[in-house]
Amino acid sequence: MCGFVGAFDLNSGSQPIAEGLKEELRAQVLEMSKRIRHRGPDWSGVYTGNNAILSHERLSIVDPLSGKQPLVSDDEKIILAANGEIYNHKEIRAKLAETYKFRTGSDCEVIIPLYKKYRESGDFTKMIEELSGIFAFALYDSENDTYLIARDEIGVIPLYQGWDKEDRYYVASELKALEGECVTLEEFPNGSYLWSRDKKITRWYKREWEDYTSVKAAPRATNEKGEIINPSVIEKVRNGLESAVKAQLMSDVPYGVLLSGGLDSSIIAAVTQKYSKKRIETDSKESAWWPQLHSFAVGLEGSPDLVAAKKAADYIGTVHHEVHFTIQEALDALPDVIYHIETYDITTVRASTPMYLLARVIKSMGIKMVLSGEGSDELFGGYLYFHKAPDAQEFHEELVRKMSKLHLYDCLRANKSLMAWGVEGRVPFLDKDFIDIAMGLNPSDKMSIRLSDGKQRIEKWILRKAFEDLLPEDIAWRQKEQFSDGVGYNWIDTLKKITEEKVSDAEFARRESRFPVNPPKTKEEYYYREIYSRLFPSDSAAKAVPHEAGVACSTAKALEWDAAWKNMDEPSGRAIAGVHDDAY
């Protein structure tokens, strides 16, 4: 995983850009790129053409010696800057080896011959569908003076776009690279591409499961009594996720796992342990970089997550590391955290701060890649508010809404908190094939339904059942605990108290005039917004942050499920009275 800045349409006329202006713009792009060097501390590279400049900051995970970027095609006419990982690059290489001479071992180089394959037809949807991975890339075809920009289906990898006062077009891995240089900036949509010849953004990622009618008749795993009637459905979940984890262990550098002690991270850790005895990238019996798998957990002393993570690690057999933080350390880090995550969203700030502190320790131990459990709650309805879903259709449609917003919240937090210290995060639950498996399940199997014996089934039951043999019983059946809660309830409680004291009633009363774009709804949000506006002062930057009411991480639409939620705006899982064991 890396970072890049691309500048295109440098000259609005038909003549090549003047050399003096080209050098000026090159220096500007390099300065913009320097702002995101934390994403790629291992190497910097730049390409300067007549109508495009690409700068790349590299974090070397695969092919550390020869995979520096921007990558150049075998005929030296196509230039690529990419951020992310292509997990099926070996299969693509094998298919294209006769028509393209690969110059590096980089997994991202396969994007170039795929572009060549589909360039004439212009069927870039088909091209990008061939890629299995997490990615954002900018490709420049110097022969035809055209460019292709694309982002992965879920938006695991961040990407922003902007226009300067001369209407030059820029893309960058983080917003901070564009702020101050572009008069307009916004997030580049996930699951989409921009082909300069069409001058429009096209959605390449579309799935049948987005429509409830395509999944409502899917085979059931259980009946209304909770009895398993179709074990093959559960087996499909198990096999699909194990395949995703195995594919994502592709690495030429040391890796580890994030382990909060919750269901999702514990499953990923357990499956990773299963495959960690050999180098997945070479498929040999050669030992992994570290002889044992290392796991990492963060929390306040005695927090729920630390206790559960230790129990899971002991059972799975990882070399486990607890990272303790204090409230003061976390409060001191808030400005740095907001600078790196580029948002003032309450949930994201709360959860990003412990992860940011954890990433620093992981980096100090020589780890450059970690696997984590993000995405599971959106696939299986794991958030506690899903207990209140009125029916299968509402449940499924909320999942689809949550999936469409992952790039704004959990994926943003995981990527930017880790990459602040040059640590790559991988998310097997969001593997493209596994998403299709999970979202194609009958929603009734994923719901926390009330069974015929009167008991209500726990959230993510089908996932728990699929992996219960790999985990301690009390971990496999542990109630959902949101990350910002699990690191220690006192963290959120203190944030609320301190921000209530820091923001006066008079300041809060003037919030709409102080922040006309997305006025803060609480004093806690006001406090984060003040920090954000100092770092990113433009209105465009303010508009790039999501601003939606919700409860326990719900969308605004789901607030209709419970009348008690009408006037609530609290992302903590403890807000769900009658469901969370320690509800407010």
Coordinates of C-alpha atoms in Angstrom, one line a residue:
M1 CA 0.0 0.0 0.0
C2 CA 1.3 3.4 -0.9
G3 CA 0.3 6.9 -1.9
F4 CA 0.3 8.9 -5.1
V5 CA -0.5 12.3 -6.6
G6 CA -1.4 12.6 -10.3
A7 CA -1.8 15.9 -12.3
F8 CA -3.5 15.8 -15.7
D9 CA -4.7 18.1 -18.4
L10 CA -1.7 20.3 -17.7
N11 CA -2.1 22.3 -20.9
S12 CA -5.5 23.4 -22.1
G13 CA -4.2 24.2 -25.6
S14 CA -3.2 21.9 -28.3
Q15 CA 0.6 22.6 -27.9
P16 CA 2.8 20.8 -25.4
I17 CA 3.1 22.6 -22.1
A18 CA 5.9 25.1 -21.8
E19 CA 9.0 23.7 -20.1
G20 CA 9.1 26.4 -17.5
L21 CA 5.5 25.7 -16.4
K22 CA 6.1 22.0 -16.5
E23 CA 9.0 22.3 -14.0
E24 CA 6.9 24.6 -11.9
L25 CA 4.0 22.0 -11.8
R26 CA 6.5 19.2 -11.2
A27 CA 7.8 20.9 -8.1
Q28 CA 4.2 21.6 -7.0
V29 CA 3.3 17.9 -7.4
L30 CA 6.4 16.8 -5.5
E31 CA 5.4 19.1 -2.6
M32 CA 1.9 17.7 -2.6
S33 CA 3.3 14.2 -2.7
K34 CA 5.5 14.9 0.3
R35 CA 2.5 15.5 2.4
I36 CA 1.5 11.8 2.1
R37 CA 5.0 10.3 2.5
H38 CA 3.9 8.6 5.6
R39 CA 1.9 6.3 3.3
G40 CA 5.1 5.3 1.5
P41 CA 8.3 5.9 3.4
D42 CA 10.3 3.3 1.4
W43 CA 10.8 5.1 -1.9
S44 CA 9.7 8.1 -3.9
G45 CA 9.4 8.3 -7.7
V46 CA 8.1 10.8 -10.2
Y47 CA 7.1 10.8 -13.9
T48 CA 6.9 14.0 -15.9
G49 CA 5.2 14.0 -19.3
N50 CA 3.8 16.6 -21.7
N51 CA 0.3 16.5 -20.2
A52 CA 0.7 14.5 -17.0
I53 CA 2.8 14.3 -13.8
L54 CA 2.7 11.3 -11.5
S55 CA 4.4 11.1 -8.2
H56 CA 4.5 8.0 -6.0
E57 CA 5.4 7.3 -2.4
R58 CA 6.0 3.6 -1.9
L59 CA 5.5 1.2 1.0
S60 CA 7.1 -2.0 -0.2
I61 CA 5.2 -5.2 0.6
V62 CA 5.6 -7.3 -2.5
D63 CA 8.8 -7.2 -4.6
P64 CA 10.6 -4.6 -2.4
L65 CA 13.7 -4.4 -4.7
S66 CA 12.3 -3.9 -8.2
G67 CA 8.7 -2.8 -7.7
K68 CA 9.2 1.0 -7.3
Q69 CA 6.7 3.3 -8.9
P70 CA 5.6 4.9 -11.1
L71 CA 5.7 1.7 -13.2
V72 CA 6.4 2.0 -16.9
S73 CA 5.2 -0.5 -19.5
D74 CA 7.4 -2.7 -21.6
D75 CA 7.1 -0.3 -24.5
E76 CA 7.6 2.7 -22.2
K77 CA 4.4 4.4 -23.3
I78 CA 2.2 3.6 -20.3
I79 CA 2.9 4.9 -16.8
L80 CA 1.1 3.7 -13.7
A81 CA 0.9 4.9 -10.1
A82 CA -1.0 2.5 -7.9
N83 CA -1.9 2.2 -4.2
G84 CA -3.0 -1.2 -2.8
E85 CA -2.6 -4.9 -3.6
I86 CA -3.7 -7.1 -6.4
Y87 CA -4.1 -10.5 -4.8
N88 CA -4.6 -12.5 -8.0
H89 CA -1.7 -11.0 -9.8
K90 CA 0.0 -14.3 -10.4
E91 CA -3.0 -15.7 -12.3
I92 CA -3.2 -12.6 -14.4
R93 CA 0.5 -12.7 -15.1
A94 CA 0.3 -16.3 -16.3
K95 CA -2.5 -15.3 -18.7
L96 CA -0.8 -12.3 -20.2
A97 CA 2.9 -13.5 -20.2
E98 CA 2.9 -14.2 -23.9
T99 CA 1.7 -10.8 -24.9
Y100 CA 3.5 -8.6 -22.4
K101 CA 7.0 -8.6 -21.0
F102 CA 6.8 -7.9 -17.3
R103 CA 9.6 -5.6 -16.0
T104 CA 9.1 -6.1 -12.2
G105 CA 7.6 -8.5 -9.7
S106 CA 5.1 -5.9 -8.5
D107 CA 1.6 -7.2 -8.1
C108 CA 0.3 -3.8 -9.5
E109 CA 2.1 -4.2 -12.8
V110 CA -0.6 -6.5 -14.1
I111 CA -2.8 -3.4 -14.4
I112 CA -0.8 -2.2 -17.4
P113 CA -1.2 -5.2 -19.7
L114 CA -4.8 -5.5 -18.7
Y115 CA -5.3 -1.9 -19.8
K116 CA -3.6 -2.7 -23.1
K117 CA -6.0 -5.7 -23.6
Y118 CA -9.1 -3.6 -23.1
R119 CA -7.9 -0.2 -24.4
E120 CA -9.4 -0.5 -27.9
S121 CA -12.8 -1.8 -26.7
G122 CA -13.0 0.7 -23.9
D123 CA -14.6 -2.0 -21.7
F124 CA -12.9 -0.9 -18.5
T125 CA -15.6 -2.5 -16.4
K126 CA -14.6 -5.9 -17.6
M127 CA -10.9 -4.9 -17.2
I128 CA -11.3 -3.9 -13.5
E129 CA -13.5 -6.9 -12.7
E130 CA -10.5 -9.1 -13.5
L131 CA -8.7 -7.5 -10.5
S132 CA -9.1 -9.1 -7.1
G133 CA -7.7 -6.8 -4.5
I134 CA -7.8 -3.4 -2.8
F135 CA -6.6 -0.6 -5.1
A136 CA -6.7 2.9 -6.4
F137 CA -4.7 3.8 -9.5
A138 CA -3.9 6.5 -12.0
L139 CA -2.7 5.3 -15.4
Y140 CA -1.4 7.6 -18.2
D141 CA -1.2 6.5 -21.8
S142 CA 1.4 8.9 -23.2
E143 CA 0.9 7.6 -26.8
N144 CA -2.7 8.6 -26.9
D145 CA -2.6 11.3 -24.2
T146 CA -5.4 9.7 -22.2
Y147 CA -5.6 8.6 -18.6
L148 CA -7.6 6.1 -16.6
I149 CA -8.4 6.6 -12.9
A150 CA -10.1 3.8 -10.8
R151 CA -10.9 2.7 -7.3
D152 CA -11.7 -0.7 -5.8
E153 CA -15.3 -1.8 -5.3
I154 CA -15.7 -1.0 -1.6
G155 CA -13.3 1.9 -1.4
V156 CA -10.8 0.2 1.0
I157 CA -8.1 2.4 -0.5
P158 CA -8.8 6.1 -0.3
L159 CA -8.8 8.4 -3.4
Y160 CA -9.6 12.0 -3.8
Q161 CA -9.9 14.3 -6.9
G162 CA -9.7 18.0 -7.4
W163 CA -9.4 20.9 -9.8
D164 CA -7.2 24.0 -9.6
K165 CA -8.0 27.5 -10.8
E166 CA -6.7 26.6 -14.3
D167 CA -9.0 23.6 -14.3
R168 CA -6.1 21.1 -14.2
Y169 CA -7.3 17.8 -12.8
Y170 CA -5.6 16.1 -9.8
V171 CA -6.0 12.9 -8.0
A172 CA -4.4 11.9 -4.7
S173 CA -4.4 9.2 -2.1
E174 CA -5.3 11.6 0.7
L175 CA -7.2 14.9 0.8
K176 CA -4.3 16.7 2.4
A177 CA -2.3 16.5 -0.8
L178 CA -5.0 18.5 -2.6
E179 CA -6.0 21.0 0.1
G180 CA -4.6 24.5 -0.7
E181 CA -3.8 23.6 -4.3
C182 CA -7.3 22.8 -5.6
V183 CA -10.2 25.2 -5.5
T184 CA -12.6 22.2 -5.6
L185 CA -11.9 18.8 -4.1
E186 CA -14.0 15.7 -3.4
E187 CA -13.8 12.0 -2.8
F188 CA -13.4 9.9 -5.9
P189 CA -16.3 7.4 -5.8
N190 CA -15.6 3.8 -4.8
G191 CA -16.3 1.1 -7.4
S192 CA -15.9 3.6 -10.2
Y193 CA -13.5 4.7 -12.9
L194 CA -12.8 7.8 -15.0
W195 CA -11.7 7.5 -18.6
S196 CA -10.4 10.8 -19.9
R197 CA -11.8 10.2 -23.4
D198 CA -15.3 10.0 -22.0
K199 CA -14.8 12.7 -19.4
K200 CA -17.2 11.1 -17.0
I201 CA -17.1 8.8 -14.0
T202 CA -18.5 5.3 -14.6
R203 CA -19.7 2.9 -12.0
W204 CA -18.0 -0.5 -12.7
Y205 CA -19.1 -2.4 -9.6
K206 CA -22.7 -3.6 -9.8
R207 CA -24.2 -6.7 -8.1
E208 CA -27.5 -8.5 -8.2
W209 CA -27.5 -8.8 -4.4
E210 CA -28.1 -5.0 -4.2
D211 CA -31.7 -5.8 -5.0
Y212 CA -33.6 -7.7 -2.2
T213 CA -35.6 -9.7 -4.7
S214 CA -32.4 -11.5 -5.8
V215 CA -31.6 -12.8 -2.3
K216 CA -35.0 -13.4 -0.6
A217 CA -35.4 -16.9 -2.1
A218 CA -31.8 -18.0 -1.4
P219 CA -31.5 -21.4 0.4
R220 CA -32.0 -21.2 4.1
A221 CA -29.4 -22.6 6.5
T222 CA -31.8 -22.9 9.4
N223 CA -35.5 -23.1 10.1
E224 CA -37.6 -21.1 12.5
K225 CA -36.6 -23.3 15.4
G226 CA -33.0 -22.4 14.8
E227 CA -32.2 -26.0 13.6
I228 CA -29.6 -26.4 10.8
I229 CA -31.3 -27.7 7.7
N230 CA -28.7 -26.9 5.1
P231 CA -25.1 -27.1 6.5
S232 CA -23.7 -26.4 3.0
V233 CA -24.6 -22.8 3.4
I234 CA -22.5 -22.5 6.6
E235 CA -19.7 -24.5 4.9
K236 CA -19.8 -22.0 2.0
V237 CA -19.2 -19.1 4.4
R238 CA -16.3 -21.0 6.1
N239 CA -14.6 -21.9 2.8
G240 CA -15.1 -18.5 1.3
L241 CA -13.5 -16.6 4.1
E242 CA -10.6 -19.0 4.5
S243 CA -9.8 -18.6 0.8
A244 CA -9.9 -14.8 1.2
V245 CA -7.5 -14.9 4.1
K246 CA -5.1 -17.2 2.3
A247 CA -5.1 -15.0 -0.8
Q248 CA -4.4 -11.9 1.3
L249 CA -1.3 -13.4 3.1
M250 CA 0.6 -12.4 0.0
S251 CA 3.7 -10.6 1.4
D252 CA 7.4 -10.4 1.1
V253 CA 7.7 -8.6 4.5
P254 CA 6.7 -9.4 8.1
Y255 CA 3.0 -9.3 8.8
G256 CA 0.7 -9.7 11.8
V257 CA -2.9 -9.6 12.9
L258 CA -5.1 -7.1 14.8
L259 CA -6.9 -8.9 17.6
S260 CA -9.5 -7.1 19.6
G261 CA -11.0 -10.3 21.1
G262 CA -14.2 -9.7 19.2
L263 CA -15.6 -12.4 16.9
D264 CA -14.4 -10.9 13.6
S265 CA -10.7 -10.2 14.4
S266 CA -10.5 -13.5 16.3
I267 CA -11.7 -15.4 13.2
I268 CA -9.2 -13.7 11.0
A269 CA -6.4 -14.4 13.5
A270 CA -7.4 -18.0 13.8
V271 CA -7.5 -18.6 10.0
T272 CA -4.3 -16.6 9.5
Q273 CA -2.6 -18.9 12.0
K274 CA -3.7 -21.9 10.0
Y275 CA -1.8 -20.6 6.9
S276 CA 1.0 -18.7 8.5
K277 CA 3.5 -21.6 8.6
K278 CA 4.7 -21.0 5.1
R279 CA 5.2 -18.2 2.6
I280 CA 1.9 -17.9 0.8
E281 CA 3.5 -15.7 -2.0
T282 CA 5.9 -18.5 -3.0
D283 CA 3.6 -21.4 -2.0
S284 CA 6.6 -23.1 -0.6
K285 CA 7.4 -24.8 2.7
E286 CA 9.8 -22.0 3.4
S287 CA 9.1 -20.4 6.8
A288 CA 7.2 -17.1 7.1
W289 CA 9.3 -14.0 7.9
W290 CA 8.5 -14.5 11.6
P291 CA 8.5 -18.1 12.9
Q292 CA 5.3 -17.4 14.8
L293 CA 2.3 -15.2 14.1
H294 CA 2.1 -12.1 16.2
S295 CA -1.1 -10.4 17.2
F296 CA -1.8 -6.9 18.6
A297 CA -4.5 -5.5 20.8
V298 CA -5.0 -2.0 22.2
G299 CA -7.0 -0.6 25.1
L300 CA -7.1 1.1 28.5
E301 CA -5.8 -1.0 31.3
G302 CA -8.3 -3.8 32.0
S303 CA -10.6 -2.9 29.0
P304 CA -13.0 -5.5 27.7
D305 CA -11.1 -5.9 24.4
L306 CA -7.7 -6.6 26.1
V307 CA -9.2 -9.3 28.4
A308 CA -10.9 -11.0 25.5
A309 CA -8.0 -10.6 23.1
K310 CA -5.6 -12.4 25.5
K311 CA -8.0 -15.3 25.8
A312 CA -8.4 -15.6 22.1
A313 CA -4.6 -15.3 21.5
D314 CA -3.8 -18.0 24.0
Y315 CA -6.3 -20.3 22.4
I316 CA -5.2 -19.6 18.8
G317 CA -1.5 -19.7 19.7
T318 CA -0.3 -16.3 18.5
V319 CA 2.6 -14.3 20.1
H320 CA 0.4 -11.6 21.6
H321 CA 1.2 -8.0 22.4
E322 CA -1.0 -5.7 24.5
V323 CA -0.7 -2.0 23.9
H324 CA -2.0 0.1 26.8
F325 CA -2.8 3.7 26.4
T326 CA -3.9 6.4 28.8
I327 CA -6.7 8.8 28.3
Q328 CA -4.2 11.7 28.3
E329 CA -2.1 10.1 25.6
A330 CA -5.2 9.7 23.5
L331 CA -6.4 13.2 24.0
D332 CA -2.9 14.6 23.2
A333 CA -3.0 12.6 19.9
L334 CA -6.3 13.9 18.7
P335 CA -5.0 16.7 16.4
D336 CA -2.5 14.3 14.8
V337 CA -5.3 11.7 14.4
I338 CA -7.7 14.1 12.8
Y339 CA -4.9 15.3 10.4
H340 CA -4.3 11.7 9.3
I341 CA -7.9 10.4 9.1
E342 CA -9.2 13.6 7.5
T343 CA -12.6 13.6 9.1
Y344 CA -14.5 15.1 12.0
D345 CA -17.0 12.2 12.2
I346 CA -17.5 11.3 15.9
T347 CA -17.4 7.5 15.5
T348 CA -14.4 7.6 13.3
V349 CA -12.4 9.9 15.6
R350 CA -13.3 7.8 18.7
A351 CA -12.2 4.6 17.1
S352 CA -9.2 5.9 15.1
T353 CA -7.3 7.3 18.1
P354 CA -6.5 3.9 19.7
M355 CA -5.8 2.4 16.4
Y356 CA -3.4 5.2 15.5
L357 CA -1.6 4.6 18.8
L358 CA -1.5 0.9 18.2
A359 CA -0.1 1.3 14.6
R360 CA 2.9 3.2 15.9
V361 CA 3.9 0.3 18.1
I362 CA 3.3 -2.2 15.3
K363 CA 5.6 -0.2 13.1
S364 CA 8.3 0.0 15.7
M365 CA 8.4 -3.9 15.8
G366 CA 9.1 -4.1 12.1
I367 CA 5.7 -5.2 11.0
K368 CA 4.5 -3.6 7.7
M369 CA 1.2 -5.4 7.1
V370 CA -1.7 -6.6 9.3
L371 CA -4.9 -8.3 8.7
S372 CA -8.1 -7.2 10.5
G373 CA -11.8 -7.9 10.7
E374 CA -13.4 -4.8 9.2
G375 CA -16.5 -5.3 7.1
S376 CA -18.0 -8.3 8.9
D377 CA -20.7 -6.2 10.6
E378 CA -21.8 -4.7 7.3
L379 CA -22.0 -8.1 5.7
F380 CA -23.8 -10.0 8.5
G381 CA -25.7 -7.3 10.4
G382 CA -23.4 -7.3 13.4
Y383 CA -24.2 -3.9 14.8
L384 CA -26.6 -4.2 17.8
Y385 CA -29.2 -1.9 16.2
F386 CA -29.8 -4.7 13.6
H387 CA -31.7 -6.5 16.4
K388 CA -34.5 -4.0 15.8
A389 CA -34.8 -4.6 12.1
P390 CA -38.6 -5.1 11.4
D391 CA -38.2 -7.7 8.6
A392 CA -35.8 -9.4 6.2
Q393 CA -36.2 -6.8 3.5
E394 CA -35.4 -3.9 5.8
F395 CA -32.5 -5.8 7.2
H396 CA -31.0 -6.6 3.8
E397 CA -31.5 -3.1 2.4
E398 CA -29.8 -1.6 5.5
L399 CA -26.8 -3.9 4.8
V400 CA -26.7 -2.6 1.3
R401 CA -26.7 0.9 2.6
K402 CA -24.0 0.1 5.1
M403 CA -21.8 -1.5 2.4
S404 CA -22.2 1.6 0.2
K405 CA -20.8 3.8 3.0
L406 CA -17.9 1.6 4.3
H407 CA -15.4 3.8 2.5
L408 CA -16.6 6.8 4.5
Y409 CA -16.2 5.2 7.9
D410 CA -14.6 1.8 8.9
C411 CA -12.4 1.5 5.7
L412 CA -11.3 5.1 6.1
R413 CA -10.4 4.6 9.7
A414 CA -8.5 1.4 9.3
N415 CA -6.6 2.5 6.2
K416 CA -5.6 6.0 7.4
S417 CA -4.9 5.2 11.1
L418 CA -2.5 2.4 10.1
M419 CA -1.0 4.2 7.1
A420 CA -0.2 7.2 9.3
W421 CA 2.7 5.0 10.4
G422 CA 3.3 3.2 7.1
V423 CA 1.4 0.0 8.1
E424 CA -0.8 -1.7 5.5
G425 CA -4.2 -3.0 6.6
R426 CA -5.9 -5.9 4.8
V427 CA -9.5 -6.8 5.2
P428 CA -10.4 -10.4 4.1
F429 CA -14.1 -10.0 4.9
L430 CA -14.2 -7.4 2.1
D431 CA -12.7 -9.8 -0.5
K432 CA -14.8 -9.4 -3.7
D433 CA -15.7 -13.1 -3.9
F434 CA -16.5 -13.3 -0.2
I435 CA -18.7 -10.2 -0.4
D436 CA -20.8 -12.0 -3.0
I437 CA -21.1 -15.1 -0.8
A438 CA -22.1 -13.2 2.3
M439 CA -24.5 -10.7 0.6
G440 CA -26.1 -13.5 -1.4
L441 CA -27.2 -15.4 1.8
N442 CA -30.8 -15.5 2.7
P443 CA -31.3 -12.4 5.0
S444 CA -33.4 -14.5 7.4
D445 CA -30.3 -16.5 8.2
K446 CA -28.4 -13.4 9.2
M447 CA -31.1 -11.7 11.3
S448 CA -31.3 -11.8 15.0
I449 CA -34.7 -13.4 14.8
R450 CA -36.9 -14.6 17.7
L451 CA -37.0 -18.4 17.5
S452 CA -40.0 -20.6 18.2
D453 CA -38.8 -21.1 21.8
G454 CA -39.0 -17.4 22.5
K455 CA -35.2 -16.8 22.5
Q456 CA -33.6 -14.2 20.2
R457 CA -30.7 -15.4 18.2
I458 CA -27.4 -13.5 18.6
E459 CA -26.1 -11.2 15.9
K460 CA -23.9 -12.9 13.2
W461 CA -25.1 -16.3 14.3
I462 CA -24.2 -17.9 10.9
L463 CA -20.7 -16.6 11.0
R464 CA -20.2 -17.7 14.6
K465 CA -21.4 -21.2 13.7
A466 CA -19.1 -21.4 10.8
F467 CA -16.0 -20.8 12.9
E468 CA -16.9 -21.9 16.4
D469 CA -14.5 -24.8 16.4
L470 CA -11.5 -22.4 15.9
L471 CA -12.3 -20.2 18.9
P472 CA -12.9 -20.4 22.7
E473 CA -16.7 -20.7 23.2
D474 CA -17.0 -17.3 25.0
I475 CA -15.1 -15.6 22.2
A476 CA -17.2 -17.3 19.4
W477 CA -20.4 -16.2 21.2
R478 CA -19.2 -12.9 22.6
Q479 CA -21.7 -10.0 22.2
K480 CA -20.8 -7.4 19.6
E481 CA -18.6 -4.6 21.1
Q482 CA -17.8 -1.7 18.9
F483 CA -14.1 -0.9 18.8
S484 CA -14.4 2.5 20.3
D485 CA -16.3 0.9 23.2
G486 CA -14.2 -2.2 23.6
V487 CA -10.9 -0.3 24.1
G488 CA -12.5 1.0 27.4
Y489 CA -15.8 2.6 28.1
N490 CA -14.0 5.4 30.0
W491 CA -12.5 6.6 26.7
I492 CA -15.8 7.6 25.2
D493 CA -17.2 8.9 28.5
T494 CA -14.1 11.1 29.0
L495 CA -14.4 12.5 25.4
K496 CA -18.0 13.5 26.1
K497 CA -17.1 15.1 29.4
I498 CA -14.1 17.0 28.2
T499 CA -15.6 18.3 25.0
E500 CA -18.7 19.4 26.9
E501 CA -16.3 21.5 29.1
K502 CA -14.2 22.8 26.2
V503 CA -17.0 24.1 24.0
S504 CA -19.1 26.8 25.6
D505 CA -22.8 27.1 25.3
A506 CA -22.3 30.4 23.5
E507 CA -19.9 28.8 20.9
F508 CA -22.3 25.9 20.3
A509 CA -25.2 28.3 19.9
R510 CA -23.3 30.0 17.0
R511 CA -22.3 26.7 15.3
E512 CA -24.3 27.3 12.2
S513 CA -22.6 30.7 11.5
R514 CA -19.2 29.3 12.5
F515 CA -19.6 26.1 10.4
P516 CA -22.3 26.7 7.7
V517 CA -21.2 23.5 5.9
N518 CA -22.5 20.5 8.0
P519 CA -23.0 22.4 11.3
P520 CA -22.0 20.2 14.3
K521 CA -24.8 18.4 16.1
T522 CA -23.1 17.9 19.4
K523 CA -20.3 19.6 21.4
E524 CA -18.1 16.6 20.8
E525 CA -18.4 17.0 17.1
Y526 CA -17.9 20.8 17.4
Y527 CA -14.6 20.1 19.2
Y528 CA -13.3 17.8 16.4
R529 CA -14.6 20.2 13.7
E530 CA -12.5 23.0 15.2
I531 CA -9.4 20.9 14.9
Y532 CA -10.3 19.8 11.4
S533 CA -11.0 23.3 10.1
R534 CA -7.6 24.5 11.2
L535 CA -6.0 21.7 9.2
F536 CA -8.4 21.7 6.3
P537 CA -9.9 25.2 6.0
S538 CA -11.7 25.0 2.7
D539 CA -15.5 24.4 2.3
S540 CA -14.7 21.6 -0.2
A541 CA -12.8 19.8 2.5
A542 CA -15.7 20.2 5.0
K543 CA -18.1 18.8 2.4
A544 CA -15.9 15.8 1.8
V545 CA -16.8 14.5 5.3
P546 CA -20.0 12.4 5.8
H547 CA -22.6 14.0 8.1
E548 CA -25.5 11.7 8.9
A549 CA -27.5 11.1 12.1
G550 CA -27.5 7.6 13.4
V551 CA -27.5 5.4 16.5
A552 CA -24.9 2.7 17.2
C553 CA -23.5 3.1 13.7
S554 CA -26.8 2.9 11.9
T555 CA -27.7 4.9 8.8
A556 CA -30.3 7.7 9.2
K557 CA -32.9 5.5 7.5
A558 CA -32.7 2.8 10.2
L559 CA -33.7 5.4 12.8
E560 CA -37.2 4.6 11.7
W561 CA -37.0 1.2 13.3
D562 CA -37.4 2.4 16.9
A563 CA -39.4 5.4 18.1
A564 CA -36.9 5.8 20.9
W565 CA -34.1 6.6 18.4
K566 CA -35.9 9.5 16.9
N567 CA -34.0 12.2 18.8
M568 CA -30.9 10.2 19.4
D569 CA -27.5 10.7 17.7
E570 CA -25.1 8.4 19.5
P571 CA -22.8 6.0 17.7
S572 CA -21.9 3.9 20.7
G573 CA -23.3 0.4 20.9
R574 CA -24.3 1.1 24.5
A575 CA -27.0 3.3 23.1
I576 CA -29.1 0.2 22.2
A577 CA -31.1 -0.4 25.4
G578 CA -32.4 -3.9 25.9
V579 CA -29.7 -5.4 23.6
H580 CA -26.2 -4.2 24.8
D581 CA -25.3 -5.7 28.2
D582 CA -24.1 -2.4 29.5
A583 CA -26.6 -0.1 27.8
Y584 CA -26.7 3.5 28.9

